[in-house]
Coordinates of C-alpha atoms in Angstrom, one line a residue:
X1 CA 198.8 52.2 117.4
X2 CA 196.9 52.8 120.5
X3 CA 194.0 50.8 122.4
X4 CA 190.7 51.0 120.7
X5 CA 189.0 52.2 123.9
X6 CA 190.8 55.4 126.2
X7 CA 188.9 55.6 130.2
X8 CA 190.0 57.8 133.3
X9 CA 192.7 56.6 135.8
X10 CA 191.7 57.3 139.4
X11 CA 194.2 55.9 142.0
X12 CA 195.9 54.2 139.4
X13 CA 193.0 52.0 137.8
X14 CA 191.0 52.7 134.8
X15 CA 187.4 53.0 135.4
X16 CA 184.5 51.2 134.1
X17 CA 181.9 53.5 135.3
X18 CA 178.6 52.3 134.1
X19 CA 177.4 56.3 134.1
X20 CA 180.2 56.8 131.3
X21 CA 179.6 58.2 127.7
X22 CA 181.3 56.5 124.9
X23 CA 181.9 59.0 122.0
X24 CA 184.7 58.6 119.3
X25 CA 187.6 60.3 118.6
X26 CA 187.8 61.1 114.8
X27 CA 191.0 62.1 113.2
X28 CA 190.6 65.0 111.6
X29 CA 192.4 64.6 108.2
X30 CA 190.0 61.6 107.8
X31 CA 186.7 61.9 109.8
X32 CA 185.9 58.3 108.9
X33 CA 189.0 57.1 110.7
X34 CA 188.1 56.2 114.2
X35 CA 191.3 56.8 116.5
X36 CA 189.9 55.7 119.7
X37 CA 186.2 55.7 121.5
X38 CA 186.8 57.7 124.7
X39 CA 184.8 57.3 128.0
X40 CA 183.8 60.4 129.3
X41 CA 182.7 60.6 132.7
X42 CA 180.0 62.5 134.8
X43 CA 180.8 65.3 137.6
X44 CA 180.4 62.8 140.2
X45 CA 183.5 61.3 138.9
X46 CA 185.6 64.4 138.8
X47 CA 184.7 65.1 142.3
X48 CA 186.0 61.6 143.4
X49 CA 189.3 61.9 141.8
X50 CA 189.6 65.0 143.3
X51 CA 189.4 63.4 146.5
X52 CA 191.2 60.4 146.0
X53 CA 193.9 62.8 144.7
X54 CA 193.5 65.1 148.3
X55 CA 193.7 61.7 150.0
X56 CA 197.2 60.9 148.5
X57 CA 199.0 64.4 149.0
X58 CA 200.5 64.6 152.3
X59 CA 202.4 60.9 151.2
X60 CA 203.5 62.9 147.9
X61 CA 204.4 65.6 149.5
X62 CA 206.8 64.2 152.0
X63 CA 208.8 62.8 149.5
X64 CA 211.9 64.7 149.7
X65 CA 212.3 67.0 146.5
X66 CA 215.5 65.9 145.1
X67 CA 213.6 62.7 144.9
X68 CA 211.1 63.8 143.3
X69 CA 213.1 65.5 141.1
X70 CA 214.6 62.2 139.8
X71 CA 210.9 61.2 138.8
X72 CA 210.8 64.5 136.6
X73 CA 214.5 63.1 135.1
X74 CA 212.5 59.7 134.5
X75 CA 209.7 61.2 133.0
X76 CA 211.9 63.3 130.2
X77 CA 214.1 59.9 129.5
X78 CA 210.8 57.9 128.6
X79 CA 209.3 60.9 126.7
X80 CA 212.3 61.3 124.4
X81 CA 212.5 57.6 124.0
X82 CA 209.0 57.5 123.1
X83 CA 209.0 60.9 120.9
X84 CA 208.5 59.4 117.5
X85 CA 205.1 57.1 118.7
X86 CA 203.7 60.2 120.8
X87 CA 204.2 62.8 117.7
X88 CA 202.6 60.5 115.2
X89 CA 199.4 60.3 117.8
X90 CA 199.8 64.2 118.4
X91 CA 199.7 63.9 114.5
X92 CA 196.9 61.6 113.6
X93 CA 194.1 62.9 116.1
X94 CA 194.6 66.4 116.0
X95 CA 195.7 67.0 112.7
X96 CA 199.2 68.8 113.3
X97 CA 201.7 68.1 111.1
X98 CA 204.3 65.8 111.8
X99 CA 207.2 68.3 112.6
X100 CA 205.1 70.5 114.5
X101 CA 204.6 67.6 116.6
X102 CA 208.3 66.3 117.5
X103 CA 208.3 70.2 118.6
X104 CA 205.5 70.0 120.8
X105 CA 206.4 66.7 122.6
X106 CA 210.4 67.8 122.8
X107 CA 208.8 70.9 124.3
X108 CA 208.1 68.3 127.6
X109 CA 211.4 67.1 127.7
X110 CA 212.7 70.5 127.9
X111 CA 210.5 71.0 130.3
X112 CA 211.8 67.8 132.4
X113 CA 215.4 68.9 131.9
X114 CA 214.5 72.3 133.3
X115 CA 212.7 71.7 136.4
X116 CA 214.5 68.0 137.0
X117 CA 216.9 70.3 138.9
X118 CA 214.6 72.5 140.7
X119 CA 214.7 69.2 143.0
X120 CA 217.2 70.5 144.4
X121 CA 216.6 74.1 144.5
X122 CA 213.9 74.8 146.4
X123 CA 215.1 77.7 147.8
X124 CA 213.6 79.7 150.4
X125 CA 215.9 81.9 152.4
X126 CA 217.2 82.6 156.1
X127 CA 216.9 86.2 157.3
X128 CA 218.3 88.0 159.9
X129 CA 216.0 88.4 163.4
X130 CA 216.2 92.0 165.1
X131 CA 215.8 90.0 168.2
X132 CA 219.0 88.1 169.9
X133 CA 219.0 84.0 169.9
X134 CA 216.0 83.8 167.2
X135 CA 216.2 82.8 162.9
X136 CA 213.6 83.4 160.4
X137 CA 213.6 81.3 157.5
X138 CA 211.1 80.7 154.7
X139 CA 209.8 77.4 152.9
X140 CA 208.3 76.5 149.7
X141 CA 205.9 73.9 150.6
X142 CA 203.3 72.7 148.1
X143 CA 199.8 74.5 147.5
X144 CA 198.1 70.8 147.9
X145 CA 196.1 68.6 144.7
X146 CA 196.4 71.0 141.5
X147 CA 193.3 70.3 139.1
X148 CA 194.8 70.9 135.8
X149 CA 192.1 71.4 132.5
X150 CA 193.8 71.7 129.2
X151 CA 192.9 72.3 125.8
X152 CA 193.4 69.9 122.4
X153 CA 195.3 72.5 120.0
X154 CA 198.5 71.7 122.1
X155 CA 197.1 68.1 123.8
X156 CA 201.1 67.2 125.9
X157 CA 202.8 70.6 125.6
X158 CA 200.7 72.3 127.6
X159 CA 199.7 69.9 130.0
X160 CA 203.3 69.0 130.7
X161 CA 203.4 73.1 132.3
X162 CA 201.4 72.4 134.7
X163 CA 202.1 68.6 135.6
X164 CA 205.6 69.0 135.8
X165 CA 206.1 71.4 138.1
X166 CA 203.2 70.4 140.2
X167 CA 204.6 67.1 140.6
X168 CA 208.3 68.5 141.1
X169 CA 206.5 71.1 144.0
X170 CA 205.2 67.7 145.9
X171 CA 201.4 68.0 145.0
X172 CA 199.1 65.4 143.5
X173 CA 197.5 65.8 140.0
X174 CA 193.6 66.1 138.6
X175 CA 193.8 66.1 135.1
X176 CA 191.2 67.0 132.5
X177 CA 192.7 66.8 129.5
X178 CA 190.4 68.0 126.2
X179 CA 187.9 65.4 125.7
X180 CA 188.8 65.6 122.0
X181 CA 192.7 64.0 122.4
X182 CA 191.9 61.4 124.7
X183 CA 194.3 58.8 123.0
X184 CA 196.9 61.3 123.0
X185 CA 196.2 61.8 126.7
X186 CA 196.1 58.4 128.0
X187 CA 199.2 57.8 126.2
X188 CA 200.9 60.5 128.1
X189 CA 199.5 59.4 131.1
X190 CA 200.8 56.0 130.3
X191 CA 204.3 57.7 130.3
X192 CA 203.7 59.3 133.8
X193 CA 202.9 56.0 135.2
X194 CA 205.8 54.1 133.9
X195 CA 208.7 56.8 134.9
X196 CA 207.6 56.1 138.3
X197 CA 204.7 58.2 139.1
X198 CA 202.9 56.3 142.2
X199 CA 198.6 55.4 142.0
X200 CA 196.8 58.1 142.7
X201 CA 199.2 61.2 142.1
X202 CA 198.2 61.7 139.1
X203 CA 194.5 60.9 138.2
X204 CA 193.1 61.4 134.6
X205 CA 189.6 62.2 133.9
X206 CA 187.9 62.0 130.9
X207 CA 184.9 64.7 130.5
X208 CA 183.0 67.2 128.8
X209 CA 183.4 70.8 130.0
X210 CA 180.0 70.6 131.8
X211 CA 180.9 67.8 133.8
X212 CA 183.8 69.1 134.9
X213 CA 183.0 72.3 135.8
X214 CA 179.9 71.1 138.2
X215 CA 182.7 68.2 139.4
X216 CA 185.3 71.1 140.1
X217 CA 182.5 73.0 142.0
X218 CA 181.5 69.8 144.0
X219 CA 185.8 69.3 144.6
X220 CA 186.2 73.0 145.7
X221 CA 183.1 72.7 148.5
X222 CA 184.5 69.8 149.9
X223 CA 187.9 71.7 150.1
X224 CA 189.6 68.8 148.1
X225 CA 190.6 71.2 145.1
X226 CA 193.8 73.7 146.3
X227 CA 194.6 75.2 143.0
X228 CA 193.4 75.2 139.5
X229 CA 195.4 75.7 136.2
X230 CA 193.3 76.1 133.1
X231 CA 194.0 77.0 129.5
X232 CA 191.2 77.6 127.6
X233 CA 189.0 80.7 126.1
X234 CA 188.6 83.5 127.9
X235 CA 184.9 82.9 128.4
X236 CA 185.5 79.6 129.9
X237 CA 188.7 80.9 131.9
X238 CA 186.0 83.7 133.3
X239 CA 183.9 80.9 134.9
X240 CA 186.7 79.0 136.4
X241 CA 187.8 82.2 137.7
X242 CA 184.7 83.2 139.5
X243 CA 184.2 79.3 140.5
X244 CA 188.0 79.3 142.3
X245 CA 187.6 83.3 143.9
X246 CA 184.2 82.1 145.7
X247 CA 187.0 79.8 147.8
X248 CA 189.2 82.5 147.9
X249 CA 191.9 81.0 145.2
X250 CA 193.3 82.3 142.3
X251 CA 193.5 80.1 139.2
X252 CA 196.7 79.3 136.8
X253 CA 194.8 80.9 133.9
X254 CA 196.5 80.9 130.4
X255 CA 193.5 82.0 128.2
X256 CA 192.5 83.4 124.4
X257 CA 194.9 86.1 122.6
X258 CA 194.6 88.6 119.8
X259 CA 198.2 88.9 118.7
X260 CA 199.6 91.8 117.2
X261 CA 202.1 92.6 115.0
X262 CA 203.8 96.0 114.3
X263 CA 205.7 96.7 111.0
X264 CA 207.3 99.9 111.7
X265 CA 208.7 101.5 108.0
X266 CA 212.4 100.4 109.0
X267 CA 211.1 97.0 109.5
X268 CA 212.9 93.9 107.2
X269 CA 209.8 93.3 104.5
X270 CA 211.5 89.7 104.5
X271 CA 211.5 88.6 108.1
X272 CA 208.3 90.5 108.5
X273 CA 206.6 87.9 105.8
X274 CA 208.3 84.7 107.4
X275 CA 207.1 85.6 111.0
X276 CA 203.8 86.8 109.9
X277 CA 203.2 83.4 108.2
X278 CA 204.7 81.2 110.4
X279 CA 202.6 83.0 113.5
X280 CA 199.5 83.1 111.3
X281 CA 199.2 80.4 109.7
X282 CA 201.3 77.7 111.4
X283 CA 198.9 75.0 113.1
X284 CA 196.1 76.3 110.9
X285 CA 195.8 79.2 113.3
X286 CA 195.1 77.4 116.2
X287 CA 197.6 78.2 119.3
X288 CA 196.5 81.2 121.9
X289 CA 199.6 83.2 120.5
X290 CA 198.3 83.0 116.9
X291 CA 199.1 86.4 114.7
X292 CA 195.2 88.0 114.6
X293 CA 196.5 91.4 112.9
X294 CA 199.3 92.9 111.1
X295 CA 199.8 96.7 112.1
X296 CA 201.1 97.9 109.4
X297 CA 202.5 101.3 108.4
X298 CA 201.1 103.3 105.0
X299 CA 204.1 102.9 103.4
X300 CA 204.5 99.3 103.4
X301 CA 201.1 98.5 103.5
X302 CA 200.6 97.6 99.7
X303 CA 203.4 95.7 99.0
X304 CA 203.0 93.8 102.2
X305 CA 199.9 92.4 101.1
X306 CA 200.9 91.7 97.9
X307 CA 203.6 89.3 98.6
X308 CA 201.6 88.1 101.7
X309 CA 199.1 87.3 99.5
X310 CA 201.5 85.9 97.2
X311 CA 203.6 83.4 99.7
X312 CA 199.7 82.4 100.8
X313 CA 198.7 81.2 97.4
X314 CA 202.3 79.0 97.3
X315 CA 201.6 76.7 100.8
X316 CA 200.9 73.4 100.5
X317 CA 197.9 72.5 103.2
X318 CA 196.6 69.3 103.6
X319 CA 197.5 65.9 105.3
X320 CA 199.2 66.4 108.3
X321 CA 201.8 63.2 107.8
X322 CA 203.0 64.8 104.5
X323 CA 205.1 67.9 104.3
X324 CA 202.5 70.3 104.5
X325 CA 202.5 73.6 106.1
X326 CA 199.5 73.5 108.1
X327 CA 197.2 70.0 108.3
X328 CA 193.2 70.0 109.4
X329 CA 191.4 71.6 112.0
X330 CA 191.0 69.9 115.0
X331 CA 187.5 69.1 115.1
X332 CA 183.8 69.7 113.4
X333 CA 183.0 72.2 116.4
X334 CA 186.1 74.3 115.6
X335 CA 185.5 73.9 111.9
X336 CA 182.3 75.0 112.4
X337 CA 183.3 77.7 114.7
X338 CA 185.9 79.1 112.3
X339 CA 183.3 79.6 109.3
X340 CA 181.3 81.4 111.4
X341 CA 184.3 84.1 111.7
X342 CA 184.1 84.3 107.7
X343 CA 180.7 85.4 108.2
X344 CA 181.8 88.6 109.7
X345 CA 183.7 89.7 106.5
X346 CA 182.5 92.5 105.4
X347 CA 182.0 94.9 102.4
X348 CA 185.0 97.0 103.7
X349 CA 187.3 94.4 103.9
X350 CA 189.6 92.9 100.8
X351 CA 190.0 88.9 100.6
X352 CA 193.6 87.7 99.7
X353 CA 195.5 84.3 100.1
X354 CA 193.7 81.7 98.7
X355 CA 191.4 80.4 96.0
X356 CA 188.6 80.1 97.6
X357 CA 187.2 80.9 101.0
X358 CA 185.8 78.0 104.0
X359 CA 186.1 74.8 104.3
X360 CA 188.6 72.9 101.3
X361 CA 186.5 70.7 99.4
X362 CA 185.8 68.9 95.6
X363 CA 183.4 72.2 94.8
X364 CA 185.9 74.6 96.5
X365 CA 189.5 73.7 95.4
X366 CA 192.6 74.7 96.3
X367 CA 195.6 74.4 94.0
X368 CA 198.2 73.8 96.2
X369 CA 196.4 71.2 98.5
X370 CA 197.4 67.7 99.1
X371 CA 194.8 65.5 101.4
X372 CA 191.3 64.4 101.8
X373 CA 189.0 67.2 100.6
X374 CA 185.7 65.0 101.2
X375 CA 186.8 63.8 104.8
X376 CA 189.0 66.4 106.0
X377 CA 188.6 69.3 107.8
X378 CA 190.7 71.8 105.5
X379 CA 190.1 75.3 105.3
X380 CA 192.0 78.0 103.0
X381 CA 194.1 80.5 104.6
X382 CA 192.4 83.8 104.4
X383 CA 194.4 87.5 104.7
X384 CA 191.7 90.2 105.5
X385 CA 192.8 93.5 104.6
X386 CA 191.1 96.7 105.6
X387 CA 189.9 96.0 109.0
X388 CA 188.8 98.8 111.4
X389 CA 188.8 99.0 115.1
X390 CA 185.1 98.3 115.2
X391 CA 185.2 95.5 113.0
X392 CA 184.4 91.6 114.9
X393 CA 187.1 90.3 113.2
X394 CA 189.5 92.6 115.0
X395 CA 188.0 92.6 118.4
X396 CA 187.6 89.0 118.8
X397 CA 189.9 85.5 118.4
X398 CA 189.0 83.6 115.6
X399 CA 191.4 80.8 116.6
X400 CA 191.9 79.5 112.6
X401 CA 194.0 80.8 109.7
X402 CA 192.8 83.9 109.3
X403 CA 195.1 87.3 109.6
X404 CA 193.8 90.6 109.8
X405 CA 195.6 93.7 107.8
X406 CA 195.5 97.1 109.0
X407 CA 198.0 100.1 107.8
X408 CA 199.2 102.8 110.7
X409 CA 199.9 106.6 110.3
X410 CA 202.0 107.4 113.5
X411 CA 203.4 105.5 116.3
X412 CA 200.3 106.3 118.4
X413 CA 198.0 105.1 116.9
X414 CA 200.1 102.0 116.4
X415 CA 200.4 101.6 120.0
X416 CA 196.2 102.4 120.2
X417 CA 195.7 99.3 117.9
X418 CA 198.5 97.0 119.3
X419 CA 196.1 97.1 122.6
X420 CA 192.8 98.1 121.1
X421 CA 191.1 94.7 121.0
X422 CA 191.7 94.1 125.0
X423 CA 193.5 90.9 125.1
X424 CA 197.4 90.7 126.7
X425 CA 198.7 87.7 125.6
X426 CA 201.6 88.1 122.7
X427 CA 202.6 90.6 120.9
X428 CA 205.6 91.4 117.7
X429 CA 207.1 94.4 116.7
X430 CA 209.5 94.7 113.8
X431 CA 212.0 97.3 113.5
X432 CA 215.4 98.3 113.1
X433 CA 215.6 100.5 115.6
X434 CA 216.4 99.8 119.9
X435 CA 214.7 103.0 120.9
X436 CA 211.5 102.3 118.6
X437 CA 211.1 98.4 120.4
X438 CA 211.7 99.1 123.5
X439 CA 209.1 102.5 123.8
X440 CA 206.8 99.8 122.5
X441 CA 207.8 97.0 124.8
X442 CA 207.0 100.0 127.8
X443 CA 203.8 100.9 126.6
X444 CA 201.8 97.5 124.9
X445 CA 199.7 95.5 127.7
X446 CA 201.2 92.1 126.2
X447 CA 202.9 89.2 128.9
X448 CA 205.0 88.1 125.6
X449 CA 207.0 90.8 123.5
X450 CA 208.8 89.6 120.6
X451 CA 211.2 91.7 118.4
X452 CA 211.8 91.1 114.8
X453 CA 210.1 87.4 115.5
X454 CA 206.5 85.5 115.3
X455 CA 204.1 85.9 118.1
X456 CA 204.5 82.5 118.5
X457 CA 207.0 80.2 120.4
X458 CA 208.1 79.5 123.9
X459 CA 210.7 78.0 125.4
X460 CA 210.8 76.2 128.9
X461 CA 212.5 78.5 131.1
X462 CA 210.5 81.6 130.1
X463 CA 207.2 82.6 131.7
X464 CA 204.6 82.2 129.4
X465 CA 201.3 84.0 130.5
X466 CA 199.1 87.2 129.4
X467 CA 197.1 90.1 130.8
X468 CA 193.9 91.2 130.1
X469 CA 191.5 88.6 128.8
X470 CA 194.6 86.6 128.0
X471 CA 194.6 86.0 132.0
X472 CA 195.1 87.1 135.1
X473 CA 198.7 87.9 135.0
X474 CA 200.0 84.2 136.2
X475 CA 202.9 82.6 134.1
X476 CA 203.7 78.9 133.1
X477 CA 206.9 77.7 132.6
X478 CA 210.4 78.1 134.1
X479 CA 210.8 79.1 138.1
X480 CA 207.8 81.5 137.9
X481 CA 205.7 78.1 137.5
X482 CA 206.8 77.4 141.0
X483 CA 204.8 80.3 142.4
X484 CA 201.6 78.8 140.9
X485 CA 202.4 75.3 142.6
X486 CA 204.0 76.4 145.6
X487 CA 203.2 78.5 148.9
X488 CA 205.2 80.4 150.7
X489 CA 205.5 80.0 154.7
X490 CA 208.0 82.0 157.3
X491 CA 209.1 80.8 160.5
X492 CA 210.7 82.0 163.1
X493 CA 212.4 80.3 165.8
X494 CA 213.1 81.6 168.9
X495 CA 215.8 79.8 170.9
X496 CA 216.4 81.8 173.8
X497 CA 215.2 81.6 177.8
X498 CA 212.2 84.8 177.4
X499 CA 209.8 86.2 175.2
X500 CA 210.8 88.8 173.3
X501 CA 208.8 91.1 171.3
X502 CA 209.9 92.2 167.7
X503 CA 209.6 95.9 167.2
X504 CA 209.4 96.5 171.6
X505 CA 212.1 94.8 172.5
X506 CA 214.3 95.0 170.1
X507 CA 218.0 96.7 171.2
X508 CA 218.8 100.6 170.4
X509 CA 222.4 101.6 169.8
X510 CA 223.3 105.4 171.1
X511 CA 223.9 108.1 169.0
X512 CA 224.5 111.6 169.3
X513 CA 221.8 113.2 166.3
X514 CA 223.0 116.9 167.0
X515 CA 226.6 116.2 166.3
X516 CA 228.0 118.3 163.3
X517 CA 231.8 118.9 161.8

């Protein structure tokens, strides 16, 4: 389905680098599947595709935007006529099922139909001069070579944000895609490169995350680096952060999220179950807007458990081809990283949703399980109820299926809760009542607000983005992207025989201030 070997592309050719790593890339429903050995490659590396990226921008750049705008078009046609092949490799080597994937790679054609046009609107605006025989006017021009660093749970979706609209803006492209989807990702790049994209504007590199952050550092002090857009934990986001504001730049950061969900007691027990799974559970709990608890009030609060416990029990988990509701992990590391979360149960908390607890296997069954339980990376879904504001497992992402319960007296302390846990990146409220969602929408710290949905879910032309130590308050997705890839520059022009001086010279007209009826 794919080459047996994925490398870096800098300036258009694969690399051979004698300094590269060869480690496999497993798929996770079968570990002893081998999907493709990836190359990964040192710092020194990134820093040189940095350049060579830096080296290729002003030719990009003065491509004329509607132009460039077609490539975006190109791009979209050969992802959509390529959907079925790039799903099943979404599919088969990071474990998400096989619907969830025609959504993730349609989510790049959206994004190509969106911004295809933005080609020709690049707007920037001519004002009005307070000075006679002069124009002001303002330009988008792009910010330079973007380094983009993206994560596996969402391995062309995400990167497609950034890359898009970069490419759209007129800059040139550093990639480091998650070194544990690099078939996925040369695949994509393999798209880019046949819709039109020319050598060197987009360069892929194939790393760990300590290469490329000493590479990145190396890229910003030779000033070949002009923005960076990362989506990653918050820990990880912190570092890039501090690496980009030592060359006084601020980051694209889309980072880690502890997603609420308020059930108020007029909220609809039925849609409140459906988006509480789906947000929860969906991708076995592994996308940034993931439900972490359910804010519920006392009244509800036992009989929401119960049938949440309940609809748990029913899902089908397991391989990710089949018509399951959530496939594998993505990884060992994030299997092993998950477990450690169940380690923070405690005494106070009650365990609902599944059969057994960890990792899926032979000794530790589930009923309704279809897949690999000796190769696999399955875990059950767990429902923690009884969590306090102290507890780990509210205060932290555990980025797996596991939701946390916790019942509500008054709208306050609703609100206290919703925000309690510090992170800003999605947030649901259900209710039947306008006032009641949008006093909430006013007062939660959330970039996302949903009503009567999931946490989960975007859609092309809407920023996507938190606060907090979900980010720094930049959005991907629809025109507010272009503020991340673009920069903004005035000029006026002064067509007249003498200099004149903008708030000395400019003309008075008389008036008479004493006058009165």
């Amino acid at each position: 389905m794919r080459n047996p070997e994925s490398r870096s592309v800098v300036d258009g050719s694969p690399l051979s680098s004698a300094t590269a790593t060869p480690v496999p890339s497993l798929n996770p429903a079968r570990t002893d599947e081998v999907v493709t050995t990836a190359w990964l490659d040192t710092a020194e590396t990134f820093a040189a595709a940095c350049s060579a990226a830096s080296a290729k921008s002003a030719q990009w750049a003065s491509v004329p935007a509607p132009v460039r705008g077609q490539l975006i078009a190109n791009i979209g046609q050969l992802v959509a006529a390529n959907k079925q092949q790039l799903a099943a490799l979404v599919c088969r080597e990071m474990g998400k099922p096989f619907a969830e994937s025609l959504g993730e790679v349609q989510e790049i054609v959206d994004t190509c139909t969106f911004f295809a046009g933005e080609g020709r609107r690049l707007y920037g605006q001519t004002v009005p001069s307070e000075i006679r025989d002069k124009q002001l006017f303002t330009f988008r021009r792009p910010v330079g070579t973007m380094v983009v660093i993206t994560a596996a749970n969402f391995p062309v979706a995400v990167p497609s944000w950034y890359i898009i609209p970069a490419l759209l803006a007129g800059n040139t492209v550093v990639w480091k895609p998650s070194e544990l989807t690099p078939a996925v990702s040369c695949a994509l790049y393999e798209i880019f490169a046949n819709a039109g994209v020319p050598a060197g504007t987009i360069n892929l590199v194939l790393a760990e995350g300590e290469a490329t952050f000493h590479g990145l550092r190396s890229a910003l002090d030779q000033g070949t680096v002009d923005k960076v857009g990362f989506t990653g934990s918050t820990e990880a986001g912190r570092l890039v952060s501090e690496l980009c504001g030592r060359h006084l730049q601020t980051p694209c950061l889309e980072l880690g999220g502890k997603n609420p969900m308020v059930v108020m007691p007029d909220a609809d027990l039925d849609s409140v179950l459906a988006g509480a799974l789906f947000s929860g559970y969906a991708t076995a709990g592994q996308r940034c807007t993931s439900l972490g608890t359910v804010i519920v009030h006392e009244s509800l609060h036992t009989e929401l458990v119960r049938r949440l416990d309940e609809r748990l029990r029913e899902l089908v988990i397991g391989e990710p081809t089949k018509d399951v509701f959530y496939g594998p992990l993505i990884d060992e590391r994030y299997l092993t990283g998950f477990t450690g979360w169940l380690d923070r149960i405690e005494a106070h908390h009650t365990i609902h949703g599944s059969d057994g607890l960890g990792r899926i296997s032979r000794a530790n069954p589930r009923r309704s399980f279809t897949g690999d339980p000796d190769h696999g990376l399955y875990v059950h879904p767990v429902l923690v109820d009884g969590l306090r504001p102290e507890d780990d497992l509210y205060r932290h992402e555990t980025f797996g299926p596991l939701v946390g319960v916790m019942p509500f007296a008054t709208d306050d302390e609703a609100m206290a809760l919703a925000d309690g846990h510090g992170y800003g990146l999605s947030a649901a409220v259900y209710t039947r009542d306008p006032g009641v969602a949008f006093r909430f929408g006013a007062r939660v710290r959330c970039g996302m607000l949903s009503v009567n949905n999931s946490t989960v879910g975007a859609e092309a032309h809407l920023p996507f983005g938190g606060n907090l130590k979900s980010g720094n308050g930049s959005r991907q997705s629809g025109l507010w992207m272009l503020d991340q890839v673009t920069r903004w520059q005035s000029m006026n022009w002064d067509y007249g025989t003498s200099l004149r001086r903008a708030q000395i010279d400019t003309e008075l007209i008389e008036h008479n201030p004493l006058f009165r009826l």
